mmCIF file of C-alpha atoms in Angstrom:
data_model
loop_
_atom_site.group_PDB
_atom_site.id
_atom_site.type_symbol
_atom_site.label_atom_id
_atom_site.label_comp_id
_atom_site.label_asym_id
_atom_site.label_seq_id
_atom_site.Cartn_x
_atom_site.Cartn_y
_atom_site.Cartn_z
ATOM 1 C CA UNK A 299 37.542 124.571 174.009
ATOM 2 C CA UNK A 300 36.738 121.899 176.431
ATOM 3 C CA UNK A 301 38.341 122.379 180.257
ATOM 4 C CA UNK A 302 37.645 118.848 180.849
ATOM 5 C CA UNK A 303 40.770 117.120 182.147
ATOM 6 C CA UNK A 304 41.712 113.386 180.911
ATOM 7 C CA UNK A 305 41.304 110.685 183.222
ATOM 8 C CA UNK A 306 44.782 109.988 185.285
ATOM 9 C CA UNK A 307 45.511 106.843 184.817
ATOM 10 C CA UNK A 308 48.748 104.794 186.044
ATOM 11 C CA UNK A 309 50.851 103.759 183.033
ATOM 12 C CA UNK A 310 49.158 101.137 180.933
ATOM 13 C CA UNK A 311 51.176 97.418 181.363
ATOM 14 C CA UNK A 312 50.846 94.967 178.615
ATOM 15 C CA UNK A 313 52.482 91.610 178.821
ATOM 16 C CA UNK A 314 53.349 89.086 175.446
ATOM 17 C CA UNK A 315 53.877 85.683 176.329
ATOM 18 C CA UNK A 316 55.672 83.236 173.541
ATOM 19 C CA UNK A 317 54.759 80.269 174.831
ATOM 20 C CA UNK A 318 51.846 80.764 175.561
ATOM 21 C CA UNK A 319 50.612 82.833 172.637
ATOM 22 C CA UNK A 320 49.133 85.359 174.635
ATOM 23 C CA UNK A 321 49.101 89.185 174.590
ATOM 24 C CA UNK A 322 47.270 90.355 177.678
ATOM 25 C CA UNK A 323 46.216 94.100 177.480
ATOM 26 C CA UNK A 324 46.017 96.721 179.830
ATOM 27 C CA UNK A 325 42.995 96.071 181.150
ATOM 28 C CA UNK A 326 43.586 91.938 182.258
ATOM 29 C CA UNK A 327 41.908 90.665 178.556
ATOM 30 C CA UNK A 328 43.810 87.724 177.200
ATOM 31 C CA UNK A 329 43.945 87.273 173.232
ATOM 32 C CA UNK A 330 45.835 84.983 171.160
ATOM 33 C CA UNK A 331 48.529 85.997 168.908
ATOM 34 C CA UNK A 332 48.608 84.478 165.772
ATOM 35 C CA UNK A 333 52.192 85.030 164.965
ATOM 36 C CA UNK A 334 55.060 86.702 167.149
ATOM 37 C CA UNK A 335 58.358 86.915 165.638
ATOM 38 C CA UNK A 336 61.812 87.714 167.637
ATOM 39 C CA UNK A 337 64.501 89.500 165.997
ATOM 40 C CA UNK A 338 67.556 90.751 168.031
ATOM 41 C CA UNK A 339 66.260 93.850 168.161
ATOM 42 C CA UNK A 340 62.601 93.776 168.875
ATOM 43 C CA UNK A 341 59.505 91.519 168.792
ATOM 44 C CA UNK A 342 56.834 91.557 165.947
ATOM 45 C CA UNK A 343 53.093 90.421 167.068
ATOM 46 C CA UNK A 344 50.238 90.123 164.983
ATOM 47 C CA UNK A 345 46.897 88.951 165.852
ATOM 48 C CA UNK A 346 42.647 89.357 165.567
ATOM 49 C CA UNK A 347 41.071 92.100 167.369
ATOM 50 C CA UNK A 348 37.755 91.854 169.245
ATOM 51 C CA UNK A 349 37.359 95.739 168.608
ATOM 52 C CA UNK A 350 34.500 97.677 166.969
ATOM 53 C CA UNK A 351 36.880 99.764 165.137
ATOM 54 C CA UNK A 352 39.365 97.323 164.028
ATOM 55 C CA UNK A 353 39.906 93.892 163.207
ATOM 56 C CA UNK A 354 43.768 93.096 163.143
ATOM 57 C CA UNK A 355 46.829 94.363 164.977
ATOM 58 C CA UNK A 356 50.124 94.393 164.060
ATOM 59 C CA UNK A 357 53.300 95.546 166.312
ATOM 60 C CA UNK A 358 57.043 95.636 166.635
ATOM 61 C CA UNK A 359 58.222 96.831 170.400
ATOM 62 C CA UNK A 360 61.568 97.847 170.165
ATOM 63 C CA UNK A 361 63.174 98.087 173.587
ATOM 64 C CA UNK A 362 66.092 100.001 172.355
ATOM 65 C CA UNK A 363 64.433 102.996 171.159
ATOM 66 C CA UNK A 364 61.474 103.045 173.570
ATOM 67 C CA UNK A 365 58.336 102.960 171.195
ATOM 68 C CA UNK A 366 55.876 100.189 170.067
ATOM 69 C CA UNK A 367 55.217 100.976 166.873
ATOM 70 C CA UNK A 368 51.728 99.347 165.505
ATOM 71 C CA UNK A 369 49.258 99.105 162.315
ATOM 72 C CA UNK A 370 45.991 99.244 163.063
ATOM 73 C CA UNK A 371 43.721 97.207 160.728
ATOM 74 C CA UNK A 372 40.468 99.438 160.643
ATOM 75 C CA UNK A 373 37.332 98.003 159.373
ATOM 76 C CA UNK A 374 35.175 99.974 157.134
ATOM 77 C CA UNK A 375 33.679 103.146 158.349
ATOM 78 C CA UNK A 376 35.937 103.358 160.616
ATOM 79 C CA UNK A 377 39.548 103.910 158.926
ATOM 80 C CA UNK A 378 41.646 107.050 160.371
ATOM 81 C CA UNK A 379 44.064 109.110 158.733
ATOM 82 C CA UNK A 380 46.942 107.507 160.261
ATOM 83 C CA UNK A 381 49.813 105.157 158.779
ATOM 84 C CA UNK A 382 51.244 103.971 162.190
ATOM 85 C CA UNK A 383 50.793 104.501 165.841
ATOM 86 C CA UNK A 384 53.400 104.680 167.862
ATOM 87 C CA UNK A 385 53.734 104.462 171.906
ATOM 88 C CA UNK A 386 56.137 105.872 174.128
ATOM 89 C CA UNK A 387 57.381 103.708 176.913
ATOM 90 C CA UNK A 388 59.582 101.251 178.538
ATOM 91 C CA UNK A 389 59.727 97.859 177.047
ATOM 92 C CA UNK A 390 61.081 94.628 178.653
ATOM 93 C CA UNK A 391 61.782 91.139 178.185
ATOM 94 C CA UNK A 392 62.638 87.979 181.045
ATOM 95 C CA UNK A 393 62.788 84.735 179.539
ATOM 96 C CA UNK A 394 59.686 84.024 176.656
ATOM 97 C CA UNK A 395 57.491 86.866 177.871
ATOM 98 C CA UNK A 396 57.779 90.623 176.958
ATOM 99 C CA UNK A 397 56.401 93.700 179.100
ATOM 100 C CA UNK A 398 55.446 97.059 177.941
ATOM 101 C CA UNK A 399 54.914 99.799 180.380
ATOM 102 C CA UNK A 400 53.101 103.093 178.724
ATOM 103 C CA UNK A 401 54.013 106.392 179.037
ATOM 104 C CA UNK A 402 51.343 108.286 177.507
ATOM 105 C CA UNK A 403 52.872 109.810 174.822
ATOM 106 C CA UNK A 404 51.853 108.394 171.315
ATOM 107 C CA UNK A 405 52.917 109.615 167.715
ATOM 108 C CA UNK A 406 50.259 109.515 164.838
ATOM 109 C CA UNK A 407 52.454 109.260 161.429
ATOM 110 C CA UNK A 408 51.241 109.612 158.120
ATOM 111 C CA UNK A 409 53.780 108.599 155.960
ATOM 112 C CA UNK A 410 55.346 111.741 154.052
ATOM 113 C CA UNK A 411 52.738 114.077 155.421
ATOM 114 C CA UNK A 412 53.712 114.525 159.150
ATOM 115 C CA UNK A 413 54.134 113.149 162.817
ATOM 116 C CA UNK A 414 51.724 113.756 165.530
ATOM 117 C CA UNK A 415 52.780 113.974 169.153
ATOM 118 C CA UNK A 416 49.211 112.805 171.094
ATOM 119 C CA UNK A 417 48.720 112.657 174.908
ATOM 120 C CA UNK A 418 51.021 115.474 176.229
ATOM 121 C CA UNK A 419 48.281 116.068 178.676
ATOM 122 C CA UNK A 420 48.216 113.030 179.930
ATOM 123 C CA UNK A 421 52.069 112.985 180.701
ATOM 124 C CA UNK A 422 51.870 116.324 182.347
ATOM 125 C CA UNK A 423 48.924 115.521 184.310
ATOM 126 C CA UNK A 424 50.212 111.707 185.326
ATOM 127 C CA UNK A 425 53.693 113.905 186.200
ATOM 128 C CA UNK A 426 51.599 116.841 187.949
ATOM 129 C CA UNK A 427 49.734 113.657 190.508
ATOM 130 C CA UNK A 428 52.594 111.973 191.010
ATOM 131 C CA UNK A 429 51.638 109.374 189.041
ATOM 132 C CA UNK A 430 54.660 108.788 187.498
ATOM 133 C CA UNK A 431 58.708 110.498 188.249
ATOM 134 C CA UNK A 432 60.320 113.269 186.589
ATOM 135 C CA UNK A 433 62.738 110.787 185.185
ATOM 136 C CA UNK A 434 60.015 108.775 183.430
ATOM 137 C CA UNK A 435 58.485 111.773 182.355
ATOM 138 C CA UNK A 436 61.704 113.074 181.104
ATOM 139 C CA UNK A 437 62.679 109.891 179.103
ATOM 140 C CA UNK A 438 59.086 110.034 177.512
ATOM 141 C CA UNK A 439 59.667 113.089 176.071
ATOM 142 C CA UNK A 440 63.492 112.736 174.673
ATOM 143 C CA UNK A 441 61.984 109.496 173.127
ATOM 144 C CA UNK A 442 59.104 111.238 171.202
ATOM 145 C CA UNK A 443 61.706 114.050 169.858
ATOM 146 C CA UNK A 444 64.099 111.648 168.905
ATOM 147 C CA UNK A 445 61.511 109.088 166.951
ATOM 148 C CA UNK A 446 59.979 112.549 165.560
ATOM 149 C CA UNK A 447 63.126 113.530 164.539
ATOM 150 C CA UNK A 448 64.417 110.113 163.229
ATOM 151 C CA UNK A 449 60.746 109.726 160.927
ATOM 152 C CA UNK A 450 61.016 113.449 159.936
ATOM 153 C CA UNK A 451 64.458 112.770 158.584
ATOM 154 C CA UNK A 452 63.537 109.444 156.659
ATOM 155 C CA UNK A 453 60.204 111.955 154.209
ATOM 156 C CA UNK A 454 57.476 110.933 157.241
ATOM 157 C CA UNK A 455 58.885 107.321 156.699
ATOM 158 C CA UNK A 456 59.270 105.567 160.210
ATOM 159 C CA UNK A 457 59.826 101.778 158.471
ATOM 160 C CA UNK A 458 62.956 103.861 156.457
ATOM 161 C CA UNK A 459 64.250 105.188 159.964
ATOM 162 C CA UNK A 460 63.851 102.068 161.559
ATOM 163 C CA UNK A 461 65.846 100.483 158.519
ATOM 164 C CA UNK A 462 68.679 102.818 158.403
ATOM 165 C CA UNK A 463 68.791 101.505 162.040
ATOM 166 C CA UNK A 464 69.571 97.976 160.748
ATOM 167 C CA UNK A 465 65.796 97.767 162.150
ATOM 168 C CA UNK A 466 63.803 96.005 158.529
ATOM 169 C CA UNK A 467 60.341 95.757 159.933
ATOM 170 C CA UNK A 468 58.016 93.605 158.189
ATOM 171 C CA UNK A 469 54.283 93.230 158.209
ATOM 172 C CA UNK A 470 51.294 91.031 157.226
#
């Protein structure tokens, strides 16, 4: 077993922008979104990915409940055994652009085999520096046991959560 200790990092911030057709990642890169589609509760994006591993990503934030939950588009060779990804964090919205704040927890779900919970290190460590508050760190968790608990309850199924949440997500 490794000792190594992740890399702290502040939370991630993402920004969406309608009119422009912009998704801006964490780290300043601007892409364009092919489509982004507002429904009262959340905001679907889908668009190309300049990424070795995949070429297409797809993703409904859900301010309400706290997650992003995406579909990764892998290109051969490099598919994982996941279904979705979902993040943990604080999601926003002021006028025709959309904010996402991170908050380091992520869930891995294969759909009716199991949920993941990912980057519990990372929270305790960004916690531990004083990176981020107890009441950020706090929230993060409840989130990630109540999504767990909401997909576990639905067979591993986090679209059939989300839908008996009057949530119906569509994709590509």
């Amino acid at each position: 077993m490794s000792d190594a200790r992740p890399h702290i990092h502040p939370p991630k911030i993402e920004t969406f922008d309608l009119d422009a057709r912009t998704n801006v990642d964490p780290k300043g890169h601007v892409r364009l979104v092919e489509r982004y589609l507002e429904k009262p509760w959340g905001l679907y994006m889908g668009r190309r990915a300049d990424h070795p591993e995949f070429d297409y990503l797809e993703s409904w934030i859900l301010p309400e409940l706290g997650i992003r939950i995406s579909i990764f588009h892998f290109t051969p060779g490099n598919e994982r055994d996941q279904d979705y990804y979902v993040d943990i964090g604080e999601f926003t919205r002021r006028e025709n652009r959309w904010r996402s704040e991170d908050h380091y927890l992520d869930l891995i779900v294969r759909v009716g085999r199991g949920t993941e919970l990912v980057d519990v290190d990372e929270l305790l460590i960004a916690h531990a520096s004083g990176v981020i508050g107890t009441g950020t760190a706090d929230r993060a968790i409840h989130t990630a046991m109540r999504t767990m608990e909401g997909i576990a309850a639905h067979s591993q199924d986090p679209t059939a959560w989300l839908a008996s949440l009057g949530m119906h997500l569509t994709w590509r």
